[in-house]
Backbone as a ProteinNet text record, in pm:
[ID]
protein_1_A
[PRIMARY]
MEFESCFPVWDKLTAEQQGRLQKQLALRSFKKGAQVHGGRAECTGLLLVKAGQLRAYILSSEGRQITLYRLFERDVCLFSASCVLRSVQFEVTIEAEKDTELWVIPAEAYQRVMQQSAPLANYTGEVMAARFSEVMWLVEQLLWKSMDKRLAAFLLEEAAIEGTARLRITHEAIANHLGTHREVVTRLLRYFQAEGMVKGSRGAVELLDEKRLSALAADQI
[TERTIARY]
160.9	87.5	154.1	77.4	127.7	134.8	167.9	165.9	-0.9	-20.9	-170.7	-282.7	-303.2	-371.3	-351	-205.5	-168.6	-206.7	-197.5	-224.9	-334.3	-443.1	-504.9	-617.3	-511.6	-610.3	-562	-493	-482.4	-580.7	-696.7	-803.8	-845.7	-812.8	-854.6	-785.9	-656.3	-600.9	-586.8	-571.5	-585.1	-483	-514.8	-393.6	-275.4	-221.9	-159.9	-80.7	-153.6	-119.2	-54	-117.6	-78.7	72.7	69.9	160.4	305.2	291.7	390.3	478.4	332.1	418.4	492.5	393.4	478.1	577.1	591.8	742.2	854.1	805.2	973	958.1	885.2	837.6	1023	1031.4	1146.6	1135.8	1108.7	1097.2	1234.8	1237.5	1337.3	1326.9	1494.3	1493.5	1562.5	1563.4	1640.2	1606.3	1792.6	1766.7	1715.7	1725.1	1684.9	1826	1765.1	1865.7	1906.8	1854.2	1905.3	1838.8	1914	1858.6	1787.2	1688.8	1632.8	1618.1	1602.4	1544.1	1691.1	1770.1	1831.4	1796.6	1712.8	1660.8	1642.3	1629	1529.8	1627.8	1734.4	1839.2	1875.5	1756.5	1741.2	1594.2	1609.7	1449.6	1409	1412.8	1387.8	1263.1	1195.6	1060.7	939.3	819.8	760.4	793.1	707.2	767.7	636	608.7	507.8	547.9	473.7	537.6	478.8	550.9	536.4	467.6	625.7	606.2	727	734.1	815.5	787.3	854.8	844.5	928.1	848.2	948	939.9	1039.6	1063.3	1077.7	952.2	1046.4	1098.3	1186.7	1212.7	1325.8	1308.5	1389.9	1502.5	1592.5	1720.4	1758.4	1800.8	1858.1	1979.4	2057.1	2196	2254.4	2163.5	2290	2268.9	2189.1	2217.5	2154.5	1990.6	1903	1774.6	1708.3	1604.3	1502.7	1422.1	1223.5	1139.2	1068.5	997.8	874.2	870	733.5	626.8	634.8	536.4	616.2	540.5	597.9	548.5	603.4	503.6	510.4	358.4	358.2	301.8	296.6	262.3	128	153	85.1	30.2	124.4	136.3	226.7	188.8	265.1	321.5	481	507.2	571.5	522.3	561.2	692.8	670.9	821.4	958.7	945	1071.2	1052.4	975.2	976.8	970.3	1069.4	1061.5	1078.5	1137.3	1117.1	967.5	893.5	755.9	691.1	727.3	645.6	747.6	779.5	837.6	783.1	722.4	629.9	684.7	778.5	822.2	962.3	976.4	1093	1182.2	1148.8	1263.1	1250.3	1378.7	1432.5	1368.9	1349.3	1298.1	1389.5	1397.7	1527	1420.7	1427.4	1346.7	1465.2	1410.1	1483.1	1384.7	1467.2	1414.1	1422.5	1296	1288	1329.4	1265.6	1236.7	1304.9	1373	1349.6	1255.1	1320	1145.1	1171.5	1038.5	1033.8	912.9	974.9	908.7	910	784.2	826	835	935.5	952.4	930.1	850.9	803.8	893.3	1010.9	1080.4	973.2	1023.2	887	877.5	960.9	930.5	801.2	824.8	711.2	598	575.5	466.7	380	506.3	436.3	386.4	436	411.1	238.3	231.5	72.2	-15.6	52.6	-48.6	-141.4	3.1	-56.1	-182.5	-205.4	-302.8	-421.6	-390.3	-451.1	-577.6	-636	-730.6	-724.3	-769.3	-785.4	-681.9	-532.6	-396.7	-378.9	-419.8	-378	-463.7	-612.2	-675.5	-611.1	-559.7	-551.6	-402.8	-286	-167.1	-240.2	-296.9	-373.7	-396.3	-457	-559.8	-390.8	-310.3	-191.8	-99.7	-114.1	-11.7	-82.9	-244.7	-290.1	-285.3	-304.6	-293.5	-150.3	-59.1	70.7	118.2	23.9	89.5	-52.8	-100.9	-200.8	-158.1	-47.5	-2.7	109.1	164	302.4	239.9	98.1	59.2	69.5	-41.8	-66.6	77.4	188.1	318.3	368.7	344.9	366.9	279.7	124.4	78.2	113.4	153.6	251.5	333.6	440.1	556.8	532.6	415.9	400.3	279.8	265.6	113.1	133.7	251.8	235.1	336.7	389.4	476.1	597.6	699.5	791.6	768.4	664.8	627.8	525.6	418.1	302.5	348.2	433.2	470.6	538.6	634.2	706.9	606.9	507.3	371.8	322.1	303.7	226	258	433	503.5	522	528.2	558.8	419.7	293.7	183.5	191.9	199.6	201.1	257.1	435	503.4	428.2	377.5	304	236.3	161.5	42.9	136.3	233.2	285.8	335.4	375.6	454.4	402.8	304.5	201	259.6	306.2	386	409.7	435.3	441.2	570	676.1	809.7	864	931.2	988.3	1140.4	1195	1333.3	1378.1	1397.1	1455.8	1528.9	1622.6	1697.6	1683.1	1754.6	1692.7	1753.1	1848.2	1868.7	1811.5	1742.3	1639.7	1487.3	1485.2	1318.7	1339.2	1480.2	1512.7	1467.6	1540.8	1565.5	1428.8	1295	1189.3	1122.2	1101.8	1092.7	1144.9	1249.2	1301.6	1382.7	1450.2	1509.6	1626.4	1662.8	1825.9	1807.8	1866.3	1905.4	1877.8	1941.8	1929.4	1793.8	1703.2	1580.9	1480	1540.8	1421	1474.6	1631.5	1654.4	1580.9	1613.7	1512.1	1403.5	1322.8	1168.3	1159.1	1207.4	1164.4	1231.9	1318.2	1372.4	1211.5	1210.8	1044.3	908.5	899.9	789	832.4	975.5	987.7	912.1	969.7	988	828.9	736.2	614	517.6	612.9	544.7	511.4	531	432.7	504.4	653.6	746.5	828.3	919.8	1037.3	1126.9	1236.2	1349.5	1487.3	1522.4	1644.1	1725.8	1842.8	1936	1846.6	1854.5	1790.1	1673.5	1582.4	1407.3	1361.9	1224.2	1147	1009.1	995.7	868.2	756.2	623.9	493.9	446.9	411	409.6	223.9	205.8	50.8	26.2	-32.9	-112.3	-232.3	-268	-325.8	-334.7	-264.8	-190.6	-63.5	-67.2	10.2	-78.9	-160.1	-286.3	-352.3	-365.7	-371.6	-315.7	-178.9	-95.3	-107.2	-94.5	-48	-185.2	-316.3	-398.6	-446.3	-359.2	-336.1	-468.6	-478.1	-561.6	-533.3	-362.4	-312	-201
788.4	932.1	1087	1142.4	1247.9	1376.9	1430.4	1625.6	1668.7	1645.7	1685.6	1648.1	1513.8	1467.8	1499.5	1568.2	1616	1764.2	1797.9	1970.3	2016.9	2048.7	2068.7	2141	2260.6	2305.9	2342.9	2261.5	2233	2254.2	2171.9	2204.4	2321.2	2420.2	2555.1	2658.1	2632.6	2703.4	2712.3	2789	2817.4	2703.4	2667.6	2567	2647	2770.9	2828.8	2831.3	2855.5	2857.3	2732.7	2630.6	2451.2	2472.7	2515.9	2464.1	2545.1	2678.8	2749.3	2640.4	2612.1	2552.3	2418.2	2312.6	2222.2	2243.5	2332	2326.5	2389.9	2411.8	2459.3	2324.2	2260.5	2217.5	2092.6	2025.6	1937.5	1820.9	1721.9	1576	1545.7	1579.1	1578.5	1422.1	1379.7	1288.9	1275.4	1300.4	1306	1193.4	1143.1	1055.6	1097.8	988.9	1025.6	1073.9	1167.7	1281	1422.2	1422.9	1529.9	1633.6	1775.1	1919.7	1933.9	1981.1	2038.9	2139.5	2202.2	2367.5	2408	2511.3	2591.9	2714	2773	2882.4	3010.3	3116	3207.9	3244.1	3248.6	3311.9	3203.2	3058.8	3001.8	3019	2996.8	3031.6	2876.9	2775.9	2679.2	2652.7	2722.3	2689.3	2666.3	2602.1	2545.5	2419.6	2335.6	2145.4	2119.7	1999.7	1929.1	1756	1738.9	1586.2	1463.5	1428	1283.5	1171.9	1124.1	1019	1090.2	1022.4	1027.3	1126.4	1210.4	1272.8	1377.7	1489.3	1596.9	1646.9	1740.5	1781.8	1919.5	2061.2	2151.8	2227.4	2270.4	2346.7	2466.5	2474.7	2631	2607.8	2704.2	2681.8	2803.3	2754.6	2877.5	2895.9	3024.8	3089.9	2962.2	2915.8	2801.3	2668.6	2656.5	2549.3	2436.1	2467.7	2337.8	2372.8	2281.4	2241.7	2231.7	2305.7	2268.6	2245.8	2131	2087.4	2174.6	2258.3	2348.4	2234.5	2120.4	2073.9	1953.4	1875.2	1768.3	1793.1	1737.2	1718.4	1576.1	1564.8	1412.8	1372.4	1302.1	1281.7	1346.9	1450.5	1559.9	1651.6	1687.1	1829.1	1910.7	1979	2130.3	2220.8	2263.8	2365.8	2468.4	2589.7	2730.2	2825.1	2802.4	2838.4	2801.2	2705.4	2712.7	2806.1	2874.2	2949.2	3090.9	3140.5	3268.1	3380.2	3391	3538.6	3554.6	3478.4	3484.4	3592.7	3520.4	3510.6	3602.2	3719.6	3842.2	3926.4	3827.8	3886.5	3780.8	3664.4	3600.7	3606.9	3618.5	3692.7	3583.3	3484.9	3371.3	3248.7	3166.9	3100.7	2950.4	2938.2	2779.8	2653.4	2567	2473.2	2380.4	2290.9	2164.9	2056.1	1912.3	1796.5	1694.5	1616.4	1479.5	1406.6	1325.7	1258.5	1077.3	1061.9	927.7	958.3	868.4	875.7	949.3	1024.3	1133.6	1179.8	1191	1201.5	1352.6	1462.4	1614.2	1641.9	1713.6	1823.1	1938.2	2031.1	2170.6	2274.3	2383	2440.8	2596.8	2644.1	2757.3	2880.5	2954.3	3059.9	3169.1	3192.4	3295.6	3259.5	3095.7	3065.6	3046.4	2998.5	3008.6	3146.3	3245.6	3376.6	3471.2	3385.4	3476.2	3441.7	3280.5	3214	3282.3	3261.9	3319.5	3468	3529	3718.1	3686	3559.3	3581.3	3487.9	3420.5	3334.8	3325.9	3391.8	3397.2	3265.5	3154.6	3035.1	2981.6	3021.4	2970.4	3051.2	3205.7	3302.2	3273.1	3267	3172.1	3060.6	2962.9	2830.4	2864.4	2956	2983.7	3009.2	3112.6	3232.7	3107.5	2996.3	2861.5	2763.5	2749	2666.7	2750.3	2887.4	2969.9	2994.5	3027.8	2985.2	2860.6	2764.5	2627.1	2589.7	2669.4	2660.4	2723.1	2871.2	2893.5	2894.4	2827.6	2739.5	2658.3	2595.4	2524.5	2575.5	2619.4	2749.8	2769.5	2794.1	2876.4	2790.5	2660.7	2558.6	2539.7	2511.4	2479.5	2578.4	2743.2	2858.7	2797.5	2781.3	2766.1	2598	2531	2421.7	2456.5	2528.9	2571.3	2673.8	2745.8	2848.2	2751.6	2715.9	2661.5	2498.8	2363.1	2268.5	2227.7	2164.2	2094.8	1967.7	1976.7	1866.5	1736.2	1730	1569.2	1549.2	1660.3	1650.4	1653.1	1701.1	1740.6	1601.6	1536.2	1404.6	1323.7	1305.6	1216.2	1178	1336.5	1381.4	1361	1414.8	1351.1	1215.9	1067.1	979.6	914.4	930.9	875.7	953.4	1048.1	1125.4	1044.4	1005.5	976	803.7	719.1	596	577.7	689.3	713.8	749.7	806.4	803.1	707	635.6	516.7	376.2	387.2	229.5	157.1	177.2	88.3	148.5	79.7	105.6	122.1	42.2	34.9	149.1	269.7	349.2	323.9	363.3	351.4	501	539.3	729.5	720.4	805	822.7	957.4	964.7	1064.8	1229.3	1207.9	1328.3	1358.7	1287	1330.7	1372.3	1297.9	1316.8	1458.3	1526.1	1694.5	1754.5	1731.5	1795.9	1867.3	1738.7	1754.4	1871.4	1824.2	1924.4	2077.7	2061.3	2185.6	2213.2	2105.7	2052	1997.8	1946.9	1880.5	1746.7	1698.2	1557.2	1523.4	1532.8	1531.1	1487.7	1648.9	1627	1497.9	1484.9	1367.2	1252.6	1204.4	1094.1	1063.8	1194.1	1188.6	1174.3	1215.3	1242.9	1058.5	1005.7	869.4	775.8	788.3	717.5	668.7	810.1	841.9	766.9	741.9	744.6	530.5	489.4	347.6	305.5	385.3	312.9	325.6	434.4	424	323.5	236.6	101.6	192.8	307.6	370.9	345.9	349.3	335	186.6	139.9	30.7	117.6	157.7	206.1	102.3	118.4	83.1	124.2	59.8	153.8	182.6	344.3	389	342.7	304.9	273.7	290.4	316.6	341.5	283.3	189.6	116.7	163.2	230.5	226.6	139.9	139.5	1.9	61.4	185.9	192.4	337.6	338.2	408.9	458.3	444.6	494.6	581.4	551.2	605.2	763.4	742.7	863.6	939.3	900.2	1023	1070.6	986.9	1101	1229.4	1157.8	1207.5	1355.8	1315.3	1455.7	1548.8	1467.9	1550.9	1624.7	1625.6	1675.3	1613.5	1541.5	1409.5	1336.9	1355.3	1254.9	1376.7
-1900.8	-1900.7	-1942.4	-2033.6	-2047.5	-1999.9	-2015.1	-2019.8	-2018.3	-2108.3	-2148.6	-2059.1	-2024	-1914.8	-1782.4	-1764.8	-1624.1	-1571.3	-1657.3	-1671.5	-1643.3	-1515.6	-1513.6	-1618.9	-1669.6	-1748.8	-1864.5	-1905.2	-2037.4	-2174	-2130.6	-2245	-2205.6	-2155.3	-2176.1	-2214.2	-2257.3	-2309.3	-2478.5	-2577.9	-2691.2	-2763.9	-2886.2	-2945.1	-2980.2	-2990.4	-2994.6	-2870.2	-2758.6	-2635	-2599.1	-2609.4	-2584.5	-2688.5	-2787.6	-2845.8	-2828.8	-2755.9	-2730.1	-2602.8	-2520.2	-2388.4	-2448.1	-2513.7	-2571.8	-2656.7	-2667.9	-2737.2	-2675	-2518.7	-2472.3	-2315.6	-2330.5	-2220.2	-2204.5	-2094.2	-2041.9	-2005.1	-2027.7	-1917.8	-1893.8	-1754.3	-1644.6	-1565.4	-1529.6	-1434.1	-1312.4	-1168.6	-1111.2	-983.3	-956.1	-806.9	-713.1	-622.7	-480.7	-430.3	-343	-307.5	-378.7	-492.2	-572.3	-573.4	-565.4	-574.7	-700.5	-707.2	-828.9	-839.4	-717.2	-700.8	-638.6	-662	-567.4	-458.6	-504	-431.5	-523.8	-471.5	-519.3	-656.7	-634.1	-710.1	-851.9	-840.5	-934.3	-975.1	-1109.7	-1165.2	-1270.1	-1207	-1265.8	-1379	-1323.8	-1418.2	-1309.5	-1368.8	-1307.5	-1338.7	-1218.6	-1241.6	-1185.3	-1299.8	-1270.7	-1287.9	-1139.6	-1133.4	-1195.3	-1251.3	-1345.7	-1262.2	-1175.9	-1145.9	-1008.4	-860.4	-760.4	-666.9	-611.9	-454	-445.8	-414.6	-394.7	-230.4	-192	-43	-116.9	-41.8	-51	79.2	73.4	224.8	197.3	357.5	368.5	470.2	471.9	504	592.1	734.5	801.7	772.9	841	843.5	898.5	1014.2	1069.7	1023.2	881.4	800.7	806	965.2	985.3	857.4	831.4	759.6	813.5	721.1	790.9	648.8	652.3	510.2	538.7	405	378.7	335.5	240.6	215.2	118.1	72	4.1	-153.4	-266.1	-418.2	-447.1	-469.5	-527.3	-710.3	-766.5	-889.5	-908.9	-1000.2	-1040.2	-1003.8	-889.4	-819.7	-929.7	-889.5	-932.7	-871.5	-907.8	-799.6	-867.8	-808.4	-836.1	-792.1	-675.9	-606.8	-663.4	-761.6	-861.6	-957.5	-960.2	-1109.2	-1026.4	-957.9	-847.8	-938.8	-1046.5	-1121.3	-1153.7	-1155.9	-1225.3	-1102.1	-996.7	-850.6	-790.7	-841.4	-785.5	-617.2	-566.5	-438.8	-342.2	-348.1	-274.7	-300.7	-128	-74.2	-3.5	-1.6	114.8	-34.2	14.2	-47.1	-45	-125.4	-147.1	-206.5	-143.3	-232.4	-195.5	-323.4	-390.2	-404.2	-355.4	-358.4	-393.6	-478.6	-483.7	-384.9	-301.9	-188.9	-257.3	-360.2	-426.9	-588	-652.9	-794.2	-840.3	-954.3	-972.7	-1149.3	-1241.3	-1332.8	-1315.4	-1392.1	-1371.7	-1459.2	-1545.1	-1663.4	-1594.9	-1686	-1660.5	-1729	-1712.1	-1818.3	-1773.1	-1893.4	-1831.7	-1805.4	-1712.1	-1640.1	-1727	-1820.8	-1943.9	-2028.3	-2073.5	-2119.1	-2044.7	-1952.3	-1840.8	-1828.7	-1803.8	-1773.1	-1910.3	-1969.4	-2143.4	-2160.6	-2130.7	-2146.9	-2049.5	-1940.9	-1814.1	-1862	-1933.4	-1934.6	-2017.5	-2121.5	-2211.4	-2159.3	-2054	-2035.1	-1870.5	-1883.5	-1743.3	-1656.6	-1719.5	-1691.1	-1634.5	-1695.6	-1648.5	-1536.8	-1508.8	-1460.2	-1340.4	-1333.8	-1196.8	-1147.3	-1238.8	-1163.9	-1092.7	-1153.5	-1053.8	-939.6	-900.3	-765.7	-722.9	-764.5	-673.6	-612	-695.4	-665.5	-543.7	-557.6	-466.8	-320.9	-342.2	-216.3	-178.8	-209.7	-149.5	-97.4	-167.8	-69.5	49.6	24	137.6	242.6	197.5	364.2	417.3	336.3	338.8	461.1	426.1	522.5	635.5	664.1	697.7	830.2	775.2	916	945.9	906.8	941.4	1078.5	1039	1088	1256.8	1227.1	1361.3	1419.1	1371.1	1441.4	1503.7	1437.4	1503.3	1640.8	1621.5	1751.8	1871.9	1779.5	1908.1	1978.6	1900	1917.3	1954.7	2059.3	2101.8	2010.6	2013.2	1926.7	1970	2046.9	2075.3	1961.9	1978.5	1917.2	1784	1729.2	1564.9	1562	1630.7	1604.6	1563.3	1641	1630.2	1506.7	1508	1361.7	1218.3	1241.8	1122.1	1106.6	1228	1205.2	1093.6	1134.7	1083.9	994.2	915.4	801.9	700.4	795	669.5	659.4	777	817	626.6	621.3	528.4	392.1	381.3	243.4	210.2	294.6	255.1	269.3	340	317.5	409.7	483.6	603.7	738.4	840.3	960.7	1023.9	935.4	954.7	811.3	908	801.4	787	647.5	646.8	675.2	790	798.7	915.6	899.7	1018.1	1116.6	1228.4	1317.8	1243.7	1159.3	1098.6	1006.9	936.5	808.8	865	986.9	1080.1	1100.2	1143.5	1234.6	1104.5	974.1	869.3	827.7	836.1	797	949.9	1053	1128	1208.4	1142.3	1158.2	1310.2	1390.9	1487.4	1466.1	1602.5	1619.3	1629.1	1548.5	1572.6	1745.1	1821.8	1979.8	2011.6	2033.7	2028.5	1982.5	1808.7	1807.3	1850.4	1863	1913.5	2083.1	2146.4	2282.3	2306.1	2205.9	2213.7	2140.5	2068.4	2001.6	2094.2	2189.7	2307	2403.1	2402.6	2547.2	2446.8	2306	2243.8	2284.9	2253.6	2267.5	2395.6	2517.3	2639.8	2649.7	2596.2	2634.5	2521.6	2472.2	2362.8	2280.7	2174	2074.1	1933.9	1966.3	1824.1	1889.1	1781.3	1794.2	1721.7	1757.4	1698.4	1628.2	1505.5	1485.7	1405.1	1364.6	1338.3	1150.7	1104.5	1001.9	1009.9	1125.2	1058.1	1195.7	1190	1310.7	1277.4	1373.1	1356.5	1446	1401.3	1460.4	1501.4	1628.9	1717.4	1800.3	1774.6	1854.3	1790.6	1663.2	1596	1680.4	1724.3	1767.1	1899.9	1978.2	2098.9	2015.4	1920.5	1832.2	1789.8	1758.2	1648.7	1793.5	1904.7	1990.3	2057.3	2064.2	2064.5	1992.8	1883.3	1764.4	1770.3	1838.6	1812.1	1974	2050.1	2186.4	2248.2	2240.9	2331.9	2469.8	2476	2575.8	2646.7
[MASK]
+++++++++++++++++++++++++++++++++++++++++++++++++++++++++++++++++++++++++++++++++++++++++++++++++++++++++++++++++++++++++++++++++++++++++++++++++++++++++++++++++++++++++++++++++++++++++++++++++++++++++++++++++++++++++++++

C-alpha cells in the first residue's frame, strides 16, 4: 500500500505539489504503547496511518487521561501538526495502541502546499471538522451520560474494533479511555458481572450479554 493510494486528495494536487510532499515524506514505525506525538509543544507533522491503531487523548493536571478518538488504517491526524493549527489551544497526546506504521508529512511542507491548493485546504477543513465533531460528541457523553452507560458503550465499541467478545484490557486502561478512576471501572464491572452482562478475569473482560449492554448504552434500561 503506497501513500499515493491512501491520501484522499492526491490526484487533485499538481505534479509539483506532489513532488514537494513526496520529498519530505517519512515512513515510521511505532511499537504498541509508544508515544507518537507528545502535545502542543511538539510539531510532529501530519500523520497518515498505513497500518495499526493510534489513540489521541488529553491529560489532566492530576494525570488522568481521556480518549478523544482513535485512528485506524488510512486515517489522518492533524492535531500532531499543531504549528499549522494555531487556533488549537489544548494538548493532544498520541500513542500507538497497536504496532503501527504511519507516514509523516512535516508541518511546514504540508502548510506550504495547503496554501497553494484549494482541494487540500478544503480537505484539511473537513478533517478538522470531523475531529471536532468527535470531541463534541465526547463532551456530550461526559455531560449527559452516566458512567455505567459510557462503560457499556465503550465495551461494545472495543468488541467491534477487536472483532471478539473477549477483550484483553485492564481496568486501568479502560479508566484512561473514559477519563475516570480505576476504582470506578472496577466497581461497575463487578456490577455488570453480577447482572450477567460480562465476565471478568485478570487483564480481560468477556462480554456475555451484548444485547443488554446495548440497551444500557442506549439508555433503554
